[in-house]
Amino acid sequence: MQAYLKLDHIDKVFTRGNATTEVLKDINLTIEKGEYASIIGHSGCGKSTLLNIVAGLTGATNGGVLLENREVNSPGPDRAVVFQNHSLLPWLTVYENVKLGVDKVFARTKSRAERDAWVMHNLSLVQMAHARDKRPGEISGGMKQRVGIARALAMEPKVLLLDEPFGALDALTRAHLQDSVMALHQKLGNTILMITHDVDEAVLLSDRIVMMTNGPSARIGEVLEVPLARPRKRLELATNAGYLKCRQRVLEFLYERHSFVEAA
Amino acid sequence: MSMPAMKTEMPAVVTPPAATAAPVVTMTPKRAPRAAAYARMAKETAARVVPPLIVVALLLVVWELICRRAGSSLPPPSKVFKDTRELILDPFFDHGGIDKGLFWHLSASLQRVAYGFSLAAVAGIALGTLVGQSVWAMRGLDPLFQVLRTIPPLAWLPLSLAAFRDGQPSAIFVIFITSVWPIIINTAVGIRNIPQDYRNVAAVVQLNPLEFFTKIMIPAAAPYMFTGLRIGIGLSWLAIVAAEMLIGGVGIGFFIWDAWNSSHISEIILALFYVGIIGFVLDRLIAGLGKVVTRGTAAN
């Protein structure tokens, strides 16, 4: 397998006046096509910064991101992002929010009717077709995040970037949405890079878990393969030895070797 | 089993509830009779309308009592009404020159405000966007704006008369220069406050600058823009009356000045009443428009 997405020697230094903070140091990571990779770490370790660098929203100080052997350094629909707080435009309906991206990406390749059908297809994928004319203010948090996922999927990204996509949701909704994302990944075979701070979520969803050390100068501490067969069932995994072992490994990494140091 | 829902049922359909009724309470949507709905609406309206009416009536009584005695410098309301009956009943007469009904004076003033304010809205939103978007534009222009906006409207009038050599464009310019500052400043604040999230979305979707402006900036900053527009229209209306007193011709400002020169105090009072009402309506108009346009923006 060749590297589909490659993070090549990425450093990130923030400079404010005379003070410089090195956030990320020498991040190397390759992700294969169709793989579901998660990045986990304590808050403030720079994992969101890393995702923003992959998305092109923030520039890397050194190093770069290669997607299919081509360097990418500006944002684009080939690396669609599902933002933590959904980031739907409140003045547009659910349908229009998804259509915003579709109209740009498929302006030349799809006719108006095809684009309309494509928007509705993606809304149905996340079971939100019924709310097409609602505004974000009129639907629940979980539904907003579904629409956010539909918006990202509808751009047919090469890599789907999830920035703590379930962080702002209650536990039940979160579980429900995790199952949806798993089903979508199974069905569409997307390459997914997800940021999370939830150990169970990482183990349940990922093929590989990238564990980051604490910042400043955060590095990749360890990469853990999750050798669990798909499709995975939440309830069955709860007693699965392989699942528990992976979970144990991540917990040890996060709470023993790199326990969170509270910034005073 | 005396559920309140049962009581509203018609007596004919009362059925004895089964002894082993499942603990599921069916909430039948209560449909209030139409008459009751109207009665409630009337009550709500009355609650809002009656208190100000009482206050106005009280003020009129006090005013009447104070100004009724002989030798009073201001007329009591009864005299105002008697003096201005013709003006109130026939606002559309036109005897040529400036001897016109109040409608024509008001419409002339409103026209000037419409021109000046429209120009101010366009220029203000454009400049506000520039200042909100570009740090250098802000550094360059903001100090200038902060100084210029403190200049009273009428202070601009002689200068604009010198420049335009005509009353009409001068009045429009005064409206413009008065109302443009709050529009600029509020628009700039709105643009600066666009959440980074929306900018990120636009970047990922790769909107071009024009699309970013129309699809993200304008809707996101619209509530701020309308705050500016609302302050602006209020200031325009304040400025037009003063400006018209000086430039003369047809217009409510000059009507007031003319009435003063002819010692028709009652006419002044009537004109003030109209000026107040129209200012209020203009404010509501912009507020209502803002509500329609920014629908959904606030609900995040």
PDB file of N, CA and C in Angstrom, chain A residues 207-257:
ATOM      1  N   ASP A 207      -9.062   2.364  12.658  1.00  0.00           N
ATOM      2  CA  ASP A 207      -8.155   1.288  12.303  1.00  0.00           C
ATOM      3  C   ASP A 207      -6.814   1.504  12.987  1.00  0.00           C
ATOM      4  N   ARG A 208      -6.506   2.766  13.190  1.00  0.00           N
ATOM      5  CA  ARG A 208      -5.229   3.105  13.793  1.00  0.00           C
ATOM      6  C   ARG A 208      -5.414   4.310  14.711  1.00  0.00           C
ATOM      7  N   ILE A 209      -4.781   4.267  15.879  1.00  0.00           N
ATOM      8  CA  ILE A 209      -4.893   5.382  16.815  1.00  0.00           C
ATOM      9  C   ILE A 209      -3.521   6.012  16.970  1.00  0.00           C
ATOM     10  N   VAL A 210      -3.446   7.309  16.681  1.00  0.00           N
ATOM     11  CA  VAL A 210      -2.200   8.042  16.804  1.00  0.00           C
ATOM     12  C   VAL A 210      -2.251   8.791  18.125  1.00  0.00           C
ATOM     13  N   MET A 211      -1.323   8.442  19.027  1.00  0.00           N
ATOM     14  CA  MET A 211      -1.367   9.068  20.352  1.00  0.00           C
ATOM     15  C   MET A 211      -0.314  10.152  20.432  1.00  0.00           C
ATOM     16  N   MET A 212      -0.731  11.319  20.854  1.00  0.00           N
ATOM     17  CA  MET A 212       0.194  12.450  20.885  1.00  0.00           C
ATOM     18  C   MET A 212       0.624  12.751  22.313  1.00  0.00           C
ATOM     19  N   THR A 213       1.900  13.139  22.442  1.00  0.00           N
ATOM     20  CA  THR A 213       2.414  13.522  23.752  1.00  0.00           C
ATOM     21  C   THR A 213       1.896  14.920  24.085  1.00  0.00           C
ATOM     22  N   ASN A 214       2.117  15.339  25.312  1.00  0.00           N
ATOM     23  CA  ASN A 214       1.647  16.660  25.696  1.00  0.00           C
ATOM     24  C   ASN A 214       2.512  17.750  25.086  1.00  0.00           C
ATOM     25  N   GLY A 215       1.885  18.884  24.805  1.00  0.00           N
ATOM     26  CA  GLY A 215       2.625  20.030  24.302  1.00  0.00           C
ATOM     27  C   GLY A 215       3.298  20.743  25.447  1.00  0.00           C
ATOM     28  N   PRO A 216       4.090  21.750  25.239  1.00  0.00           N
ATOM     29  CA  PRO A 216       4.509  22.199  23.911  1.00  0.00           C
ATOM     30  C   PRO A 216       5.477  21.211  23.248  1.00  0.00           C
ATOM     31  N   SER A 217       5.673  21.405  21.979  1.00  0.00           N
ATOM     32  CA  SER A 217       6.494  20.499  21.167  1.00  0.00           C
ATOM     33  C   SER A 217       5.926  19.088  21.205  1.00  0.00           C
ATOM     34  N   ALA A 218       4.632  18.986  20.961  1.00  0.00           N
ATOM     35  CA  ALA A 218       4.003  17.671  20.964  1.00  0.00           C
ATOM     36  C   ALA A 218       4.521  16.834  19.801  1.00  0.00           C
ATOM     37  N   ARG A 219       4.693  15.556  20.075  1.00  0.00           N
ATOM     38  CA  ARG A 219       5.140  14.612  19.052  1.00  0.00           C
ATOM     39  C   ARG A 219       4.125  13.476  18.996  1.00  0.00           C
ATOM     40  N   ILE A 220       4.321  12.614  18.011  1.00  0.00           N
ATOM     41  CA  ILE A 220       3.532  11.390  18.010  1.00  0.00           C
ATOM     42  C   ILE A 220       4.223  10.437  18.965  1.00  0.00           C
ATOM     43  N   GLY A 221       3.528  10.062  20.029  1.00  0.00           N
ATOM     44  CA  GLY A 221       4.148   9.200  21.027  1.00  0.00           C
ATOM     45  C   GLY A 221       4.099   7.743  20.608  1.00  0.00           C
ATOM     46  N   GLU A 222       2.965   7.342  20.071  1.00  0.00           N
ATOM     47  CA  GLU A 222       2.791   5.931  19.787  1.00  0.00           C
ATOM     48  C   GLU A 222       1.668   5.800  18.761  1.00  0.00           C
ATOM     49  N   VAL A 223       1.767   4.772  17.920  1.00  0.00           N
ATOM     50  CA  VAL A 223       0.683   4.495  16.985  1.00  0.00           C
ATOM     51  C   VAL A 223       0.197   3.081  17.246  1.00  0.00           C
ATOM     52  N   LEU A 224      -1.087   2.954  17.464  1.00  0.00           N
ATOM     53  CA  LEU A 224      -1.650   1.655  17.836  1.00  0.00           C
ATOM     54  C   LEU A 224      -2.590   1.166  16.736  1.00  0.00           C
ATOM     55  N   GLU A 225      -2.324  -0.030  16.244  1.00  0.00           N
ATOM     56  CA  GLU A 225      -3.250  -0.662  15.295  1.00  0.00           C
ATOM     57  C   GLU A 225      -4.422  -1.232  16.078  1.00  0.00           C
ATOM     58  N   VAL A 226      -5.607  -1.094  15.564  1.00  0.00           N
ATOM     59  CA  VAL A 226      -6.773  -1.688  16.219  1.00  0.00           C
ATOM     60  C   VAL A 226      -7.218  -2.863  15.358  1.00  0.00           C
ATOM     61  N   PRO A 227      -6.868  -4.084  15.763  1.00  0.00           N
ATOM     62  CA  PRO A 227      -7.089  -5.239  14.877  1.00  0.00           C
ATOM     63  C   PRO A 227      -8.481  -5.833  15.020  1.00  0.00           C
ATOM     64  N   LEU A 228      -9.480  -5.007  15.106  1.00  0.00           N
ATOM     65  CA  LEU A 228     -10.841  -5.525  15.278  1.00  0.00           C
ATOM     66  C   LEU A 228     -11.547  -5.585  13.929  1.00  0.00           C
ATOM     67  N   ALA A 229     -12.253  -6.696  13.714  1.00  0.00           N
ATOM     68  CA  ALA A 229     -12.950  -6.875  12.439  1.00  0.00           C
ATOM     69  C   ALA A 229     -14.112  -5.892  12.336  1.00  0.00           C
ATOM     70  N   ARG A 230     -14.410  -5.465  11.110  1.00  0.00           N
ATOM     71  CA  ARG A 230     -15.587  -4.643  10.864  1.00  0.00           C
ATOM     72  C   ARG A 230     -16.636  -5.508  10.176  1.00  0.00           C
ATOM     73  N   PRO A 231     -17.894  -5.214  10.270  1.00  0.00           N
ATOM     74  CA  PRO A 231     -18.464  -4.135  11.081  1.00  0.00           C
ATOM     75  C   PRO A 231     -18.365  -4.438  12.573  1.00  0.00           C
ATOM     76  N   ARG A 232     -18.160  -3.355  13.303  1.00  0.00           N
ATOM     77  CA  ARG A 232     -18.017  -3.515  14.756  1.00  0.00           C
ATOM     78  C   ARG A 232     -19.339  -3.198  15.437  1.00  0.00           C
ATOM     79  N   LYS A 233     -19.625  -3.953  16.471  1.00  0.00           N
ATOM     80  CA  LYS A 233     -20.863  -3.715  17.217  1.00  0.00           C
ATOM     81  C   LYS A 233     -20.497  -3.253  18.616  1.00  0.00           C
ATOM     82  N   ARG A 234     -21.003  -2.101  18.953  1.00  0.00           N
ATOM     83  CA  ARG A 234     -20.705  -1.486  20.239  1.00  0.00           C
ATOM     84  C   ARG A 234     -20.883  -2.443  21.423  1.00  0.00           C
ATOM     85  N   LEU A 235     -22.018  -3.143  21.430  1.00  0.00           N
ATOM     86  CA  LEU A 235     -22.333  -3.981  22.594  1.00  0.00           C
ATOM     87  C   LEU A 235     -21.432  -5.205  22.685  1.00  0.00           C
ATOM     88  N   GLU A 236     -21.155  -5.804  21.510  1.00  0.00           N
ATOM     89  CA  GLU A 236     -20.309  -6.993  21.526  1.00  0.00           C
ATOM     90  C   GLU A 236     -18.889  -6.655  21.934  1.00  0.00           C
ATOM     91  N   LEU A 237     -18.448  -5.466  21.514  1.00  0.00           N
ATOM     92  CA  LEU A 237     -17.060  -5.088  21.793  1.00  0.00           C
ATOM     93  C   LEU A 237     -16.814  -4.852  23.281  1.00  0.00           C
ATOM     94  N   ALA A 238     -17.874  -4.512  23.991  1.00  0.00           N
ATOM     95  CA  ALA A 238     -17.710  -4.174  25.407  1.00  0.00           C
ATOM     96  C   ALA A 238     -17.023  -5.285  26.190  1.00  0.00           C
ATOM     97  N   THR A 239     -17.171  -6.522  25.722  1.00  0.00           N
ATOM     98  CA  THR A 239     -16.526  -7.635  26.428  1.00  0.00           C
ATOM     99  C   THR A 239     -15.443  -8.301  25.575  1.00  0.00           C
ATOM    100  N   ASN A 240     -15.152  -7.699  24.414  1.00  0.00           N
ATOM    101  CA  ASN A 240     -14.163  -8.285  23.510  1.00  0.00           C
ATOM    102  C   ASN A 240     -12.751  -8.056  24.050  1.00  0.00           C
ATOM    103  N   ALA A 241     -11.960  -9.101  24.116  1.00  0.00           N
ATOM    104  CA  ALA A 241     -10.624  -8.998  24.712  1.00  0.00           C
ATOM    105  C   ALA A 241      -9.735  -8.040  23.922  1.00  0.00           C
ATOM    106  N   GLY A 242      -9.799  -8.140  22.584  1.00  0.00           N
ATOM    107  CA  GLY A 242      -8.972  -7.267  21.741  1.00  0.00           C
ATOM    108  C   GLY A 242      -9.311  -5.803  21.964  1.00  0.00           C
ATOM    109  N   TYR A 243     -10.602  -5.526  22.066  1.00  0.00           N
ATOM    110  CA  TYR A 243     -11.066  -4.157  22.292  1.00  0.00           C
ATOM    111  C   TYR A 243     -10.536  -3.642  23.631  1.00  0.00           C
ATOM    112  N   LEU A 244     -10.683  -4.475  24.651  1.00  0.00           N
ATOM    113  CA  LEU A 244     -10.273  -4.038  25.991  1.00  0.00           C
ATOM    114  C   LEU A 244      -8.763  -3.808  26.045  1.00  0.00           C
ATOM    115  N   LYS A 245      -8.032  -4.624  25.304  1.00  0.00           N
ATOM    116  CA  LYS A 245      -6.573  -4.483  25.299  1.00  0.00           C
ATOM    117  C   LYS A 245      -6.161  -3.149  24.661  1.00  0.00           C
ATOM    118  N   CYS A 246      -6.792  -2.861  23.524  1.00  0.00           N
ATOM    119  CA  CYS A 246      -6.485  -1.586  22.848  1.00  0.00           C
ATOM    120  C   CYS A 246      -6.815  -0.415  23.762  1.00  0.00           C
ATOM    121  N   ARG A 247      -7.966  -0.521  24.380  1.00  0.00           N
ATOM    122  CA  ARG A 247      -8.432   0.545  25.260  1.00  0.00           C
ATOM    123  C   ARG A 247      -7.416   0.751  26.386  1.00  0.00           C
ATOM    124  N   GLN A 248      -6.969  -0.384  26.942  1.00  0.00           N
ATOM    125  CA  GLN A 248      -5.999  -0.351  28.026  1.00  0.00           C
ATOM    126  C   GLN A 248      -4.715   0.363  27.588  1.00  0.00           C
ATOM    127  N   ARG A 249      -4.255   0.020  26.365  1.00  0.00           N
ATOM    128  CA  ARG A 249      -3.017   0.603  25.852  1.00  0.00           C
ATOM    129  C   ARG A 249      -3.142   2.123  25.744  1.00  0.00           C
ATOM    130  N   VAL A 250      -4.259   2.586  25.215  1.00  0.00           N
ATOM    131  CA  VAL A 250      -4.439   4.031  25.040  1.00  0.00           C
ATOM    132  C   VAL A 250      -4.526   4.718  26.402  1.00  0.00           C
ATOM    133  N   LEU A 251      -5.276   4.088  27.306  1.00  0.00           N
ATOM    134  CA  LEU A 251      -5.426   4.686  28.636  1.00  0.00           C
ATOM    135  C   LEU A 251      -4.075   4.789  29.335  1.00  0.00           C
ATOM    136  N   GLU A 252      -3.270   3.729  29.216  1.00  0.00           N
ATOM    137  CA  GLU A 252      -1.949   3.755  29.842  1.00  0.00           C
ATOM    138  C   GLU A 252      -1.108   4.895  29.295  1.00  0.00           C
ATOM    139  N   PHE A 253      -1.182   5.015  27.954  1.00  0.00           N
ATOM    140  CA  PHE A 253      -0.397   6.075  27.325  1.00  0.00           C
ATOM    141  C   PHE A 253      -0.825   7.440  27.847  1.00  0.00           C
ATOM    142  N   LEU A 254      -2.138   7.645  27.881  1.00  0.00           N
ATOM    143  CA  LEU A 254      -2.649   8.981  28.214  1.00  0.00           C
ATOM    144  C   LEU A 254      -2.517   9.302  29.701  1.00  0.00           C
ATOM    145  N   TYR A 255      -2.704   8.294  30.552  1.00  0.00           N
ATOM    146  CA  TYR A 255      -2.805   8.626  31.978  1.00  0.00           C
ATOM    147  C   TYR A 255      -1.589   8.223  32.790  1.00  0.00           C
ATOM    148  N   GLU A 256      -0.713   7.358  32.254  1.00  0.00           N
ATOM    149  CA  GLU A 256       0.479   7.012  33.016  1.00  0.00           C
ATOM    150  C   GLU A 256       1.719   7.665  32.446  1.00  0.00           C
ATOM    151  N   ARG A 257       1.920   7.432  31.148  1.00  0.00           N
ATOM    152  CA  ARG A 257       3.176   7.926  30.606  1.00  0.00           C
ATOM    153  C   ARG A 257       3.114   9.397  30.232  1.00  0.00           C
TER     154      ARG A 257
END
